[in-house]
Amino acid sequence: MMSPFHLQKPESIAAFYRAVSLVAVYTKLLLASSIQAQEKFPKLAYYQDSWATRDFATMYLKNKVGSSKAKEKIQQTRLMEVSAGSRT
Protein backbone atom coordinates (compact mmCIF):
# COMPACT_ATOMS: atom_id res chain seq x y z
CA MET A 1 0.00 0.00 0.00
CA MET A 2 1.29 3.44 -0.87
CA SER A 3 1.70 6.20 1.67
CA PRO A 4 0.03 9.57 1.19
CA PHE A 5 2.22 12.12 -0.59
CA HIS A 6 2.95 14.17 2.52
CA LEU A 7 4.30 11.05 4.29
CA GLN A 8 6.68 10.04 1.49
CA LYS A 9 10.43 10.18 2.09
CA PRO A 10 12.07 13.31 0.65
CA GLU A 11 14.42 11.12 -1.45
CA SER A 12 11.44 9.37 -3.03
CA ILE A 13 9.73 12.65 -3.84
CA ALA A 14 12.94 14.04 -5.34
CA ALA A 15 13.37 10.90 -7.48
CA PHE A 16 9.79 11.22 -8.68
CA TYR A 17 10.26 14.87 -9.67
CA ARG A 18 13.52 14.06 -11.48
CA ALA A 19 11.74 11.33 -13.47
CA VAL A 20 8.86 13.65 -14.34
CA SER A 21 11.21 16.41 -15.48
CA LEU A 22 13.16 13.94 -17.64
CA VAL A 23 9.92 12.87 -19.30
CA ALA A 24 9.06 16.52 -19.97
CA VAL A 25 12.48 17.17 -21.50
CA TYR A 26 12.25 14.01 -23.61
CA THR A 27 8.78 15.00 -24.83
CA LYS A 28 9.98 18.48 -25.85
CA LEU A 29 12.96 17.02 -27.70
CA LEU A 30 10.78 14.46 -29.41
CA LEU A 31 8.30 17.11 -30.55
CA ALA A 32 11.07 19.41 -31.83
CA SER A 33 12.73 16.51 -33.66
CA SER A 34 9.41 15.48 -35.20
CA ILE A 35 8.71 18.97 -36.49
CA GLN A 36 12.22 19.28 -37.95
CA ALA A 37 11.95 15.88 -39.61
CA GLN A 38 8.60 16.70 -41.21
CA GLU A 39 9.95 20.01 -42.48
CA LYS A 40 12.97 18.30 -44.03
CA PHE A 41 11.05 15.26 -45.32
CA PRO A 42 7.45 16.32 -46.11
CA LYS A 43 6.39 12.77 -47.04
CA LEU A 44 6.59 11.84 -43.36
CA ALA A 45 3.40 13.86 -42.85
CA TYR A 46 1.47 11.28 -44.94
CA TYR A 47 1.64 8.66 -42.17
CA GLN A 48 -1.36 8.51 -39.86
CA ASP A 49 -0.75 10.16 -36.47
CA SER A 50 2.82 10.87 -37.61
CA TRP A 51 3.88 7.43 -36.36
CA ALA A 52 6.86 7.25 -38.72
CA THR A 53 8.19 10.64 -37.65
CA ARG A 54 7.68 9.81 -33.99
CA ASP A 55 9.46 6.46 -34.34
CA PHE A 56 12.42 7.98 -36.19
CA ALA A 57 12.71 10.81 -33.66
CA THR A 58 12.51 8.35 -30.76
CA MET A 59 15.20 6.17 -32.30
CA TYR A 60 17.41 9.20 -32.96
CA LEU A 61 17.10 10.51 -29.40
CA LYS A 62 17.69 7.06 -27.93
CA ASN A 63 20.86 6.66 -29.98
CA LYS A 64 22.01 10.17 -29.11
CA VAL A 65 21.60 9.53 -25.37
CA GLY A 66 23.31 6.14 -25.67
CA SER A 67 26.20 7.67 -27.56
CA SER A 68 26.59 10.43 -24.97
CA LYS A 69 26.56 7.93 -22.12
CA ALA A 70 29.16 5.76 -23.87
CA LYS A 71 31.45 8.77 -24.42
CA GLU A 72 31.04 9.80 -20.78
CA LYS A 73 31.91 6.28 -19.61
CA ILE A 74 35.04 6.25 -21.80
CA GLN A 75 36.13 9.61 -20.38
CA GLN A 76 35.59 8.38 -16.82
CA THR A 77 37.59 5.23 -17.53
CA ARG A 78 40.47 7.26 -18.99
CA LEU A 79 40.46 9.60 -16.00
CA MET A 80 40.57 6.64 -13.63
CA GLU A 81 43.46 5.13 -15.59
CA VAL A 82 45.39 8.40 -15.55
CA SER A 83 44.82 8.94 -11.83
CA ALA A 84 45.77 5.30 -11.10
CA GLY A 85 48.95 5.72 -13.17
CA SER A 86 49.94 8.89 -11.31
CA ARG A 87 49.69 7.08 -7.95
CA THR A 88 52.30 4.51 -8.88
N, CA and C atoms as an extended XYZ file, in Angstrom:
264
Properties=species:S:1:pos:R:3:atomname:S:1:resname:S:1:resid:I:1 pbc="F F F"
N         0.846       -1.179        0.000 N   MET     1
C         0.000        0.000        0.000 CA  MET     1
C         0.890        1.240        0.000 C   MET     1
N         0.495        2.221       -0.760 N   MET     2
C         1.294        3.436       -0.874 CA  MET     2
C         0.918        4.428        0.223 C   MET     2
N         1.914        5.162        0.664 N   SER     3
C         1.697        6.204        1.672 CA  SER     3
C         1.183        7.465        1.006 C   SER     3
N         0.448        8.288        1.749 N   PRO     4
C         0.033        9.573        1.193 CA  PRO     4
C         1.270       10.407        0.836 C   PRO     4
N         1.095       11.320       -0.092 N   PHE     5
C         2.222       12.119       -0.591 CA  PHE     5
C         2.989       12.805        0.537 C   PHE     5
N         2.280       13.407        1.465 N   HIS     6
C         2.949       14.173        2.521 CA  HIS     6
C         3.747       13.279        3.486 C   HIS     6
N         3.550       11.959        3.430 N   LEU     7
C         4.304       11.045        4.285 CA  LEU     7
C         5.452       10.346        3.550 C   LEU     7
N         5.612       10.658        2.277 N   GLN     8
C         6.683       10.043        1.490 CA  GLN     8
C         8.042       10.573        1.946 C   GLN     8
N         9.068        9.751        1.767 N   LYS     9
C        10.429       10.181        2.090 CA  LYS     9
C        10.853       11.253        1.095 C   LYS     9
N        11.612       12.256        1.554 N   PRO    10
C        12.070       13.313        0.652 CA  PRO    10
C        12.852       12.771       -0.555 C   PRO    10
N        13.642       11.700       -0.340 N   GLU    11
C        14.419       11.116       -1.448 CA  GLU    11
C        13.484       10.560       -2.521 C   GLU    11
N        12.396        9.942       -2.085 N   SER    12
C        11.435        9.369       -3.025 CA  SER    12
C        10.734       10.454       -3.824 C   SER    12
N        10.380       11.533       -3.151 N   ILE    13
C         9.731       12.654       -3.836 CA  ILE    13
C        10.690       13.277       -4.839 C   ILE    13
N        11.947       13.453       -4.439 N   ALA    14
C        12.944       14.035       -5.338 CA  ALA    14
C        13.149       13.141       -6.563 C   ALA    14
N        13.208       11.832       -6.366 N   ALA    15
C        13.374       10.896       -7.483 CA  ALA    15
C        12.185       10.973       -8.431 C   ALA    15
N        10.999       11.099       -7.861 N   PHE    16
C         9.789       11.223       -8.683 CA  PHE    16
C         9.843       12.486       -9.539 C   PHE    16
N        10.197       13.617       -8.921 N   TYR    17
C        10.257       14.870       -9.672 CA  TYR    17
C        11.342       14.834      -10.745 C   TYR    17
N        12.474       14.195      -10.459 N   ARG    18
C        13.523       14.057      -11.484 CA  ARG    18
C        13.001       13.259      -12.670 C   ARG    18
N        12.292       12.168      -12.395 N   ALA    19
C        11.743       11.332      -13.465 CA  ALA    19
C        10.726       12.109      -14.291 C   ALA    19
N         9.861       12.872      -13.629 N   VAL    20
C         8.857       13.655      -14.340 CA  VAL    20
C         9.524       14.711      -15.207 C   VAL    20
N        10.553       15.374      -14.686 N   SER    21
C        11.208       16.415      -15.482 CA  SER    21
C        11.954       15.805      -16.661 C   SER    21
N        12.508       14.611      -16.508 N   LEU    22
C        13.161       13.942      -17.636 CA  LEU    22
C        12.155       13.607      -18.722 C   LEU    22
N        10.973       13.172      -18.332 N   VAL    23
C         9.920       12.874      -19.302 CA  VAL    23
C         9.520       14.144      -20.042 C   VAL    23
N         9.421       15.253      -19.332 N   ALA    24
C         9.060       16.523      -19.965 CA  ALA    24
C        10.125       16.947      -20.971 C   ALA    24
N        11.388       16.818      -20.597 N   VAL    25
C        12.483       17.172      -21.504 CA  VAL    25
C        12.462       16.262      -22.724 C   VAL    25
N        12.296       14.975      -22.513 N   TYR    26
C        12.250       14.012      -23.610 CA  TYR    26
C        11.097       14.342      -24.554 C   TYR    26
N         9.942       14.680      -24.013 N   THR    27
C         8.780       15.004      -24.832 CA  THR    27
C         9.040       16.246      -25.677 C   THR    27
N         9.657       17.270      -25.100 N   LYS    28
C         9.976       18.482      -25.853 CA  LYS    28
C        10.961       18.178      -26.972 C   LYS    28
N        11.988       17.387      -26.672 N   LEU    29
C        12.964       17.020      -27.695 CA  LEU    29
C        12.319       16.212      -28.806 C   LEU    29
N        11.456       15.299      -28.429 N   LEU    30
C        10.775       14.458      -29.410 CA  LEU    30
C         9.897       15.307      -30.318 C   LEU    30
N         9.165       16.236      -29.757 N   LEU    31
C         8.305       17.109      -30.550 CA  LEU    31
C         9.132       17.972      -31.496 C   LEU    31
N        10.204       18.566      -30.990 N   ALA    32
C        11.066       19.405      -31.829 CA  ALA    32
C        11.682       18.586      -32.957 C   ALA    32
N        12.147       17.378      -32.644 N   SER    33
C        12.735       16.512      -33.664 CA  SER    33
C        11.705       16.126      -34.709 C   SER    33
N        10.481       15.851      -34.280 N   SER    34
C         9.409       15.475      -35.205 CA  SER    34
C         9.097       16.607      -36.168 C   SER    34
N         9.020       17.804      -35.644 N   ILE    35
C         8.714       18.969      -36.489 CA  ILE    35
C         9.832       19.188      -37.504 C   ILE    35
N        11.081       19.103      -37.044 N   GLN    36
C        12.215       19.283      -37.951 CA  GLN    36
C        12.231       18.209      -39.033 C   GLN    36
N        11.949       16.975      -38.644 N   ALA    37
C        11.954       15.882      -39.613 CA  ALA    37
C        10.880       16.077      -40.666 C   ALA    37
N         9.687       16.495      -40.250 N   GLN    38
C         8.604       16.697      -41.207 CA  GLN    38
C         8.873       17.883      -42.125 C   GLN    38
N         9.580       18.884      -41.623 N   GLU    39
C         9.948       20.010      -42.483 CA  GLU    39
C        10.976       19.580      -43.532 C   GLU    39
N        11.912       18.752      -43.114 N   LYS    40
C        12.968       18.304      -44.027 CA  LYS    40
C        12.470       17.225      -44.988 C   LYS    40
N        11.582       16.364      -44.515 N   PHE    41
C        11.049       15.258      -45.315 CA  PHE    41
C         9.518       15.307      -45.285 C   PHE    41
N         8.907       16.121      -46.135 N   PRO    42
C         7.454       16.323      -46.111 CA  PRO    42
C         6.631       15.035      -46.239 C   PRO    42
N         7.161       14.010      -46.874 N   LYS    43
C         6.395       12.770      -47.044 CA  LYS    43
C         6.105       12.084      -45.712 C   LYS    43
N         6.855       12.417      -44.676 N   LEU    44
C         6.591       11.839      -43.357 CA  LEU    44
C         5.215       12.243      -42.837 C   LEU    44
N         4.715       13.376      -43.299 N   ALA    45
C         3.400       13.858      -42.847 CA  ALA    45
C         2.261       12.982      -43.374 C   ALA    45
N         2.513       12.136      -44.374 N   TYR    46
C         1.470       11.284      -44.939 CA  TYR    46
C         1.072       10.141      -44.007 C   TYR    46
N         1.922        9.799      -43.056 N   TYR    47
C         1.645        8.664      -42.174 CA  TYR    47
C         0.666        9.072      -41.069 C   TYR    47
N        -0.328        8.234      -40.847 N   GLN    48
C        -1.364        8.510      -39.860 CA  GLN    48
C        -0.765        8.736      -38.482 C   GLN    48
N        -1.212        9.786      -37.817 N   ASP    49
C        -0.753       10.157      -36.468 CA  ASP    49
C         0.760       10.362      -36.395 C   ASP    49
N         1.372       10.614      -37.529 N   SER    50
C         2.824       10.871      -37.610 CA  SER    50
C         3.644        9.767      -36.940 C   SER    50
N         3.178        8.523      -37.047 N   TRP    51
C         3.882        7.432      -36.359 CA  TRP    51
C         5.306        7.261      -36.876 C   TRP    51
N         5.517        7.443      -38.168 N   ALA    52
C         6.862        7.249      -38.721 CA  ALA    52
C         7.818        8.315      -38.183 C   ALA    52
N         7.360        9.544      -38.163 N   THR    53
C         8.188       10.637      -37.652 CA  THR    53
C         8.508       10.416      -36.184 C   THR    53
N         7.494       10.056      -35.424 N   ARG    54
C         7.682        9.805      -33.985 CA  ARG    54
C         8.679        8.681      -33.751 C   ARG    54
N         8.554        7.597      -34.518 N   ASP    55
C         9.460        6.460      -34.342 CA  ASP    55
C        10.899        6.823      -34.704 C   ASP    55
N        11.073        7.560      -35.812 N   PHE    56
C        12.423        7.983      -36.192 CA  PHE    56
C        13.019        8.918      -35.148 C   PHE    56
N        12.213        9.872      -34.667 N   ALA    57
C        12.707       10.812      -33.661 CA  ALA    57
C        13.067       10.084      -32.364 C   ALA    57
N        12.228        9.125      -31.968 N   THR    58
C        12.510        8.349      -30.756 CA  THR    58
C        13.813        7.578      -30.909 C   THR    58
N        13.987        6.940      -32.049 N   MET    59
C        15.205        6.169      -32.301 CA  MET    59
C        16.429        7.092      -32.292 C   MET    59
N        16.305        8.247      -32.927 N   TYR    60
C        17.412        9.202      -32.964 CA  TYR    60
C        17.802        9.647      -31.550 C   TYR    60
N        16.807       10.044      -30.755 N   LEU    61
C        17.101       10.510      -29.400 CA  LEU    61
C        17.680        9.401      -28.533 C   LEU    61
N        17.175        8.189      -28.698 N   LYS    62
C        17.690        7.064      -27.925 CA  LYS    62
C        19.159        6.814      -28.277 C   LYS    62
N        19.473        6.857      -29.559 N   ASN    63
C        20.859        6.657      -29.985 CA  ASN    63
C        21.757        7.796      -29.521 C   ASN    63
N        21.243        9.006      -29.543 N   LYS    64
C        22.011       10.168      -29.110 CA  LYS    64
C        22.350       10.068      -27.625 C   LYS    64
N        21.375        9.685      -26.812 N   VAL    65
C        21.600        9.526      -25.373 CA  VAL    65
C        22.586        8.386      -25.125 C   VAL    65
N        22.401        7.277      -25.831 N   GLY    66
C        23.308        6.135      -25.667 CA  GLY    66
C        24.728        6.489      -26.045 C   GLY    66
N        24.883        7.241      -27.113 N   SER    67
C        26.202        7.669      -27.559 CA  SER    67
C        26.848        8.589      -26.526 C   SER    67
N        26.074        9.511      -25.990 N   SER    68
C        26.589       10.435      -24.969 CA  SER    68
C        27.027        9.682      -23.717 C   SER    68
N        26.216        8.709      -23.309 N   LYS    69
C        26.564        7.925      -22.120 CA  LYS    69
C        27.825        7.117      -22.355 C   LYS    69
N        27.971        6.550      -23.550 N   ALA    70
C        29.164        5.761      -23.871 CA  ALA    70
C        30.409        6.644      -23.850 C   ALA    70
N        30.314        7.855      -24.423 N   LYS    71
C        31.450        8.775      -24.420 CA  LYS    71
C        31.813        9.176      -22.998 C   LYS    71
N        30.808        9.425      -22.176 N   GLU    72
C        31.043        9.800      -20.782 CA  GLU    72
C        31.739        8.665      -20.026 C   GLU    72
N        31.307        7.443      -20.282 N   LYS    73
C        31.907        6.282      -19.612 CA  LYS    73
C        33.372        6.125      -20.035 C   LYS    73
N        33.664        6.340      -21.312 N   ILE    74
C        35.043        6.249      -21.803 CA  ILE    74
C        35.903        7.311      -21.129 C   ILE    74
N        35.381        8.537      -21.026 N   GLN    75
C        36.132        9.610      -20.376 CA  GLN    75
C        36.407        9.285      -18.911 C   GLN    75
N        35.407        8.745      -18.220 N   GLN    76
C        35.593        8.383      -16.815 CA  GLN    76
C        36.644        7.288      -16.672 C   GLN    76
N        36.611        6.315      -17.564 N   THR    77
C        37.586        5.228      -17.527 CA  THR    77
C        38.990        5.774      -17.751 C   THR    77
N        39.150        6.668      -18.709 N   ARG    78
C        40.468        7.262      -18.988 CA  ARG    78
C        40.959        8.068      -17.797 C   ARG    78
N        40.068        8.831      -17.171 N   LEU    79
C        40.464        9.601      -15.997 CA  LEU    79
C        40.913        8.694      -14.859 C   LEU    79
N        40.197        7.590      -14.681 N   MET    80
C        40.574        6.643      -13.627 CA  MET    80
C        41.929        6.017      -13.935 C   MET    80
N        42.177        5.705      -15.205 N   GLU    81
C        43.461        5.127      -15.595 CA  GLU    81
C        44.587        6.113      -15.379 C   GLU    81
N        44.359        7.378      -15.728 N   VAL    82
C        45.392        8.404      -15.555 CA  VAL    82
C        45.671        8.614      -14.072 C   VAL    82
N        44.606        8.706      -13.266 N   SER    83
C        44.822        8.938      -11.833 CA  SER    83
C        45.469        7.712      -11.177 C   SER    83
N        45.142        6.512      -11.648 N   ALA    84
C        45.774        5.301      -11.101 CA  ALA    84
C        47.242        5.255      -11.500 C   ALA    84
N        47.567        5.702      -12.696 N   GLY    85
C        48.955        5.722      -13.170 CA  GLY    85
C        49.789        6.738      -12.424 C   GLY    85
N        49.195        7.850      -12.015 N   SER    86
C        49.943        8.888      -11.306 CA  SER    86
C        50.223        8.498       -9.864 C   SER    86
N        49.482        7.546       -9.332 N   ARG    87
C        49.690        7.083       -7.949 CA  ARG    87
C        50.876        6.133       -7.831 C   ARG    87
N        51.222        5.501       -8.950 N   THR    88
C        52.305        4.510       -8.878 CA  THR    88
C        53.649        5.140       -8.988 C   THR    88
